[in-house]
PDB file of C-alpha atoms in Angstrom:
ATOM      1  CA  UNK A   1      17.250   3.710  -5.466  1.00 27.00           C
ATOM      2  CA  UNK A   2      14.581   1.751  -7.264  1.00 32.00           C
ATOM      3  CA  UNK A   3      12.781  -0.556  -4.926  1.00 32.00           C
ATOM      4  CA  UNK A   4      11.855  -4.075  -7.205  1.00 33.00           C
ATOM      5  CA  UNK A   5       9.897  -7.306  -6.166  1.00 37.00           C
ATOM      6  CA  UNK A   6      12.067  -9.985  -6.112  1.00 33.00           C
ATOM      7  CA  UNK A   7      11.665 -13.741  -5.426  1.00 33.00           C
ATOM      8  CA  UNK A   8      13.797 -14.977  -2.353  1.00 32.00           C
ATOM      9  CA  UNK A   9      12.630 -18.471  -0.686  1.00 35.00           C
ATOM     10  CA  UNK A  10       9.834 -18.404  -2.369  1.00 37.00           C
ATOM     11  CA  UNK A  11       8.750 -15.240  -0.946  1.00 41.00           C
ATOM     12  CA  UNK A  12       8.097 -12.002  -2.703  1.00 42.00           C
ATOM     13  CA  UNK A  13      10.641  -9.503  -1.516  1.00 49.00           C
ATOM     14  CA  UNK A  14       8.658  -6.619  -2.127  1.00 54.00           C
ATOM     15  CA  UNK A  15      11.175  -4.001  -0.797  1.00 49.00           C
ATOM     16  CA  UNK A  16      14.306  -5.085  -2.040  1.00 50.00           C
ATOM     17  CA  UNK A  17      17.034  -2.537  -3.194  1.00 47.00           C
ATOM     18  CA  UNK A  18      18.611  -4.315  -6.100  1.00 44.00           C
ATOM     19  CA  UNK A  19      21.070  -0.774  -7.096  1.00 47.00           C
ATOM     20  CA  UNK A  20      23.359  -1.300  -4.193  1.00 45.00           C
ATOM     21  CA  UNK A  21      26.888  -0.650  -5.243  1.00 48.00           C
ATOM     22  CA  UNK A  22      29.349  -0.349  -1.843  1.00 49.00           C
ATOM     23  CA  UNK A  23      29.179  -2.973   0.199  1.00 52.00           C
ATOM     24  CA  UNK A  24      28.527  -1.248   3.391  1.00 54.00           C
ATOM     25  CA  UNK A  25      25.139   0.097   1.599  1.00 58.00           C
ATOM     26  CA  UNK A  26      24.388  -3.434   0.693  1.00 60.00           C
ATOM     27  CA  UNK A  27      25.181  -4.800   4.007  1.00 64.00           C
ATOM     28  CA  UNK A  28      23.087  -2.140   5.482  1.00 64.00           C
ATOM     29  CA  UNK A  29      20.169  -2.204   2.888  1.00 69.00           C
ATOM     30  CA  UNK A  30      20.287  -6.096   3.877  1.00 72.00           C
ATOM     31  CA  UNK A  31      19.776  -5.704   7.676  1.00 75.00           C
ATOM     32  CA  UNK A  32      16.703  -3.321   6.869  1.00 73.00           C
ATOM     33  CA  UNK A  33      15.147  -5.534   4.840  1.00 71.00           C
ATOM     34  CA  UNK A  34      15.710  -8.512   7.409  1.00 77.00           C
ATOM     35  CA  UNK A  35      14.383  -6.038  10.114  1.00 81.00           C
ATOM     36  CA  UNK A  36      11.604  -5.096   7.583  1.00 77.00           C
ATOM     37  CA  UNK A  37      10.698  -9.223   7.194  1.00 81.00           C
ATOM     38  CA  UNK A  38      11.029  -9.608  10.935  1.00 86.00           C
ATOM     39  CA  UNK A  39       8.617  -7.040  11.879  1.00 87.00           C
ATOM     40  CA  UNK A  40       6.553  -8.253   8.553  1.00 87.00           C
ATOM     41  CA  UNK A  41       6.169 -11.385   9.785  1.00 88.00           C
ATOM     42  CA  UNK A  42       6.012 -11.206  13.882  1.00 87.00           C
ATOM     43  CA  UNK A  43       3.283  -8.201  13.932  1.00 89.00           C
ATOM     44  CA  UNK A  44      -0.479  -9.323  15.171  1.00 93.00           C
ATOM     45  CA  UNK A  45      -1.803  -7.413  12.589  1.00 94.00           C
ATOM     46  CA  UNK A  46      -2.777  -8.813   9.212  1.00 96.00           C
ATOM     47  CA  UNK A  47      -0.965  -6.816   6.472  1.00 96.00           C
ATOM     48  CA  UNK A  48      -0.294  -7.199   3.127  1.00 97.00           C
ATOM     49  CA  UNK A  49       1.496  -5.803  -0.138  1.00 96.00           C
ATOM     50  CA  UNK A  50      -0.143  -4.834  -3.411  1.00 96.00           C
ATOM     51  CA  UNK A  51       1.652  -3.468  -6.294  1.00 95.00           C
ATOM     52  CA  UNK A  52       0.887  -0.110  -7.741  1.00 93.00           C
ATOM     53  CA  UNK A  53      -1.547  -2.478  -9.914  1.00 93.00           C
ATOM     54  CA  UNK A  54      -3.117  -3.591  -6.695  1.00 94.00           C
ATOM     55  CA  UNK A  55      -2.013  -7.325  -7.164  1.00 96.00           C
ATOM     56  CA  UNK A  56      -1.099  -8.617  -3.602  1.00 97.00           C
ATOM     57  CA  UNK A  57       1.949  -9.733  -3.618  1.00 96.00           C
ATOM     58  CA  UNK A  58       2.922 -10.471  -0.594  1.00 95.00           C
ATOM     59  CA  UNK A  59       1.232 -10.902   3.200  1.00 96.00           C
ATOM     60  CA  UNK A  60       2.271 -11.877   6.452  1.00 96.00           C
ATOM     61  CA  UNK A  61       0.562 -15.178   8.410  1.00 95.00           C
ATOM     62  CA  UNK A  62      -1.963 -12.875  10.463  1.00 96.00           C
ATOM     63  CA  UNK A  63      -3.465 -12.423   7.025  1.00 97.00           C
ATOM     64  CA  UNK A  64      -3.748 -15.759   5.943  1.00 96.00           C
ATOM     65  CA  UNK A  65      -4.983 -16.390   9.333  1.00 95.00           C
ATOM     66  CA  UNK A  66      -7.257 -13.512   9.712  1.00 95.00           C
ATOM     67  CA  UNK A  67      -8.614 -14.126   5.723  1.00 96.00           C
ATOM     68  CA  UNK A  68      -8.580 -17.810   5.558  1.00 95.00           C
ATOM     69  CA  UNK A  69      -6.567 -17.906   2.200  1.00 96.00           C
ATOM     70  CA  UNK A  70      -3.221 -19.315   1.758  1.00 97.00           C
ATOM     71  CA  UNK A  71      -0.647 -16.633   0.364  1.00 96.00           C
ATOM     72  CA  UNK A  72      -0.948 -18.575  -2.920  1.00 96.00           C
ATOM     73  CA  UNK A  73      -4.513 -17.907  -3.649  1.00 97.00           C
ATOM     74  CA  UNK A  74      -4.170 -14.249  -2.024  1.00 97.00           C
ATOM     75  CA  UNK A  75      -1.705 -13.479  -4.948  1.00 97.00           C
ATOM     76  CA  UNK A  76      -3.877 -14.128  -7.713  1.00 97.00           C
ATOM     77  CA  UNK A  77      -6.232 -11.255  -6.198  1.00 97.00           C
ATOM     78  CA  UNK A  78      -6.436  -7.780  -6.015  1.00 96.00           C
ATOM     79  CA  UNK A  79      -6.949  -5.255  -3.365  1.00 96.00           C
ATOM     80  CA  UNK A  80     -10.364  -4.547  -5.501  1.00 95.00           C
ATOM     81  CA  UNK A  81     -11.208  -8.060  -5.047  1.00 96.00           C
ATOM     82  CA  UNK A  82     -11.049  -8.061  -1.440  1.00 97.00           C
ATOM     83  CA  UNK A  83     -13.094  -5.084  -1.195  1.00 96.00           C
ATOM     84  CA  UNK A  84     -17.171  -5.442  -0.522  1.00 95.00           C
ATOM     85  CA  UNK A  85     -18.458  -5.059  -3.781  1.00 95.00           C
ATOM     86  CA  UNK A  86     -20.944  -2.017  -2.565  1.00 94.00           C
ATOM     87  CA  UNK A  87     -17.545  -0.135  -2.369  1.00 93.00           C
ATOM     88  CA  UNK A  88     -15.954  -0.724  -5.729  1.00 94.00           C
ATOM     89  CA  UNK A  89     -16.822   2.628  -6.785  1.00 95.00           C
ATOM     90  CA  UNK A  90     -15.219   4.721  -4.010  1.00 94.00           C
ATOM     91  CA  UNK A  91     -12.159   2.015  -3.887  1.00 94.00           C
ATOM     92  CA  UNK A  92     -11.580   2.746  -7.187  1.00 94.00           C
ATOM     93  CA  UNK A  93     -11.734   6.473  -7.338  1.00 93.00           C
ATOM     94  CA  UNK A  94     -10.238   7.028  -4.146  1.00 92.00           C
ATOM     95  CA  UNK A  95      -7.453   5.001  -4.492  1.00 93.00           C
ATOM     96  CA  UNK A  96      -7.424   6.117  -7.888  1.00 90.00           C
ATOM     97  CA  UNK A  97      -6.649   9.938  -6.352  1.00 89.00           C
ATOM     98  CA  UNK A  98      -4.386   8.454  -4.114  1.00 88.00           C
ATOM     99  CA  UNK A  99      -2.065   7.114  -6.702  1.00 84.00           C
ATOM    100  CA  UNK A 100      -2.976  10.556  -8.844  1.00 80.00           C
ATOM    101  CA  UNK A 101      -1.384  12.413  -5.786  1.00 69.00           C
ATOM    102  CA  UNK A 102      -2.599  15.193  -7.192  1.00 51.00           C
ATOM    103  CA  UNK A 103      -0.681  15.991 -10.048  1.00 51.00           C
ATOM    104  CA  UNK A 104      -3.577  16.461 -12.308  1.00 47.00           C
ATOM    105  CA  UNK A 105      -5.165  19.104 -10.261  1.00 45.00           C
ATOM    106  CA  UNK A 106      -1.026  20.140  -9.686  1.00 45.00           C
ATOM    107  CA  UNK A 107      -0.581  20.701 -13.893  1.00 47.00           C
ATOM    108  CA  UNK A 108      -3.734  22.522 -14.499  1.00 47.00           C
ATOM    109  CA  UNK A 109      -3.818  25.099 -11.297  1.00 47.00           C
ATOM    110  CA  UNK A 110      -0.014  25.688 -10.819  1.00 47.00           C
ATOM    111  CA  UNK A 111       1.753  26.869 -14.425  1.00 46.00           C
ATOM    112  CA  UNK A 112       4.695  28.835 -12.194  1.00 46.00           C
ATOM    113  CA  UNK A 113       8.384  28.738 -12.925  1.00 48.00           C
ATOM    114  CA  UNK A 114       8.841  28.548  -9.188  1.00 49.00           C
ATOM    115  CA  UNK A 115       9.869  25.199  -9.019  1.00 47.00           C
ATOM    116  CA  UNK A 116      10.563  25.411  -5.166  1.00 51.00           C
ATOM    117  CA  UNK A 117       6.651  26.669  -5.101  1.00 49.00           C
ATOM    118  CA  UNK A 118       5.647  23.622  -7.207  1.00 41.00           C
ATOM    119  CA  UNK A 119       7.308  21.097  -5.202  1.00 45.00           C
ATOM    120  CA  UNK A 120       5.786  22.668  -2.056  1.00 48.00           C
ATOM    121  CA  UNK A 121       2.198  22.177  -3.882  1.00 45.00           C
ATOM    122  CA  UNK A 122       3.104  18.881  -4.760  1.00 47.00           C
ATOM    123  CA  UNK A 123       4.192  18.042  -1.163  1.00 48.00           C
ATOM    124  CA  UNK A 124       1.075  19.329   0.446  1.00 48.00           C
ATOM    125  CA  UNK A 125      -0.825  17.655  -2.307  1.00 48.00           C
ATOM    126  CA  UNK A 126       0.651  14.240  -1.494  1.00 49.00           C
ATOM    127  CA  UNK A 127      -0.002  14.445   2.348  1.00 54.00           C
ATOM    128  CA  UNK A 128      -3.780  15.338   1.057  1.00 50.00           C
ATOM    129  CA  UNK A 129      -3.999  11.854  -1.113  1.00 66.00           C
ATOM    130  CA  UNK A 130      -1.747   9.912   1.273  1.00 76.00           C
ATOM    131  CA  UNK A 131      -4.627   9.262   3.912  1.00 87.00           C
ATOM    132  CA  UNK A 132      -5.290   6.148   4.833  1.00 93.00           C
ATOM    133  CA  UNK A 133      -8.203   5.042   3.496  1.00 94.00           C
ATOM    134  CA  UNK A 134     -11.176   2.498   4.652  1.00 94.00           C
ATOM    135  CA  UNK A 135     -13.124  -0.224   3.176  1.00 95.00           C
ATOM    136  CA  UNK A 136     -15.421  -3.004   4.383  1.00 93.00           C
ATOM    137  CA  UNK A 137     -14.081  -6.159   2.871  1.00 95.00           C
ATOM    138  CA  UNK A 138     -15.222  -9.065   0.783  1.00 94.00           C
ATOM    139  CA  UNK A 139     -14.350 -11.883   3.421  1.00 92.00           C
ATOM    140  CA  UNK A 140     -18.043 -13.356   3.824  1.00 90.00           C
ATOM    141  CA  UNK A 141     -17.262 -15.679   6.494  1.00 92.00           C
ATOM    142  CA  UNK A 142     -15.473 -12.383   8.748  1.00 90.00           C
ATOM    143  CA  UNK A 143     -18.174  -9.636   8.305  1.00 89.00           C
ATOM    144  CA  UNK A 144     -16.390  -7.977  10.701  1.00 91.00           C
ATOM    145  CA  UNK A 145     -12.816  -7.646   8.787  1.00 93.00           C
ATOM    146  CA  UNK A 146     -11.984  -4.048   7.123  1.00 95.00           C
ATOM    147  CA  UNK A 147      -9.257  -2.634   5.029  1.00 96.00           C
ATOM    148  CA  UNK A 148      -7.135   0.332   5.952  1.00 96.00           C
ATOM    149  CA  UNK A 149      -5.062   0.747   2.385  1.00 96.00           C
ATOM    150  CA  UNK A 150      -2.147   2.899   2.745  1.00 95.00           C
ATOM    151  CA  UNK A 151       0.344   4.296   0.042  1.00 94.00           C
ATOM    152  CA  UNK A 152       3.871   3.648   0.456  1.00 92.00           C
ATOM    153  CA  UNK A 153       6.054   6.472  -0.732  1.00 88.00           C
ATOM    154  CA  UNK A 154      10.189   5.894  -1.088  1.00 86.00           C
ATOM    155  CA  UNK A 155      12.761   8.381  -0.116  1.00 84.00           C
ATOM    156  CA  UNK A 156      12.204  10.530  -3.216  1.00 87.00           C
ATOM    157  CA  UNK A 157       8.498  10.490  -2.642  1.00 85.00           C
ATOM    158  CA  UNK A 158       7.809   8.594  -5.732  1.00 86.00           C
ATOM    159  CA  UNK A 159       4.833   5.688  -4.734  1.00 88.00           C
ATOM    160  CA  UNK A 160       5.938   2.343  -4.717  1.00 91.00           C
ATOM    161  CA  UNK A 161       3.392  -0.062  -3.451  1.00 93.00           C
ATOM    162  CA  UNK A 162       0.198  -0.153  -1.147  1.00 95.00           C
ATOM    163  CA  UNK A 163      -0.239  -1.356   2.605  1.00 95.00           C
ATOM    164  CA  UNK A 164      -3.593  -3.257   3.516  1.00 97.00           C
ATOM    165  CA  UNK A 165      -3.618  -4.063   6.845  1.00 96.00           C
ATOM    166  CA  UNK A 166      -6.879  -6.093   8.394  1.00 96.00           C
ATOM    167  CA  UNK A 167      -8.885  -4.100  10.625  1.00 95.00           C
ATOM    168  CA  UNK A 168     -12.129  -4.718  13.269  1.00 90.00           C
ATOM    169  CA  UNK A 169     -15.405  -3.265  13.164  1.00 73.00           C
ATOM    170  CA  UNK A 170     -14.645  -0.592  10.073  1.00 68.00           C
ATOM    171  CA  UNK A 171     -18.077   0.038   9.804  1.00 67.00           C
ATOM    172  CA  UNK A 172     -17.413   3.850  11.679  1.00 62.00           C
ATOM    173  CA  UNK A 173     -14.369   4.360   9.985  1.00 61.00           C
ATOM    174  CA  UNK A 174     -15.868   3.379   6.475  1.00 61.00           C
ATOM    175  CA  UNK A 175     -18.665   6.174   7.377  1.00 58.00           C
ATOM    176  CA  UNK A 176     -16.204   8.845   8.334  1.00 53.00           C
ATOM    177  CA  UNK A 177     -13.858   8.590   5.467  1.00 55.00           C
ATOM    178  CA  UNK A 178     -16.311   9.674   3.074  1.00 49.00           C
ATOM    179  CA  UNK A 179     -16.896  12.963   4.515  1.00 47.00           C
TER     180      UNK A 179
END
């Protein structure tokens, strides 16, 4: 099931299954998705949604808080824009691997007709890109903010989106995730 941003209350809906067909899948798809806003919007931690593209499209009010931007101007950024400049570089190529999963390194080492082998590659290879990953952050005023950026994966593994969630004091975690 493809999993499309859609506008609801003026809120991007970054999760919602549009392909529901019975109505107890719909009814059930729509009781995730309120649990999925509830816990969005009631967790202490600032988190936010970025497409594929890295736009942020969506973030809960311990962001805005945390940030100091209204959702508003946080959607006509990227995840690249809220990441300290003297990290661009390894932002860009490690996320860049993360969204890759792989499958470069996958096409040019694995030429089997074992599919069931391939998939098992591609599997371990995805666990491999799917770490989360740290950056200082742009936020002048809160030197002490961080990004954890996290790839969300739906039921077929396919990615779908990023995670950024705010984090304190990523100075040691910055250092170790370049190892």
């Amino acid at each position: 099931n493809p999993l499309l941003a859609v506008k609801s209350n003026d809120n991007i809906e970054p999760w919602a299954n549009t392909n529901d067909t019975s109505t107890n899948e719909a009814s059930g798809d729509r009781s995730k998705h309120h649990d999925y806003r509830l816990i969005f919007q009631s967790t202490m931690a600032g988190m936010a949604v970025a497409t594929m593209g890295g736009a942020l499209v969506d973030c809960n009010s311990a962001f805005e808080i945390e940030t100091g931007k209204p959702l508003h101007d946080l959607k006509e950024l990227t995840v690249f824009n809220i990441v300290h400049p003297n990290e661009w570089t390894r932002a860009l190529d490690s996320i860049s691997l993360m969204i890759d999963g792989g499958f470069h390194a996958q096409r040019n080492e694995c030429n089997t007709e074992n599919n069931d082998e391939r998939s098992d590659n591609l599997s371990s290879e995805n666990e491999a890109n799917d770490k989360a990953l740290y950056f200082r952050s742009s936020f002048t005023h809160r030197p002490d903010l961080g990004l954890c950026v996290t790839l969300v994966r739906d039921d077929d593994n396919a990615a779908k989106c990023f995670n950024v969630t705010l984090v304190k004091n990523v100075t040691p975690l910055v250092s170790t995730s370049t190892d």
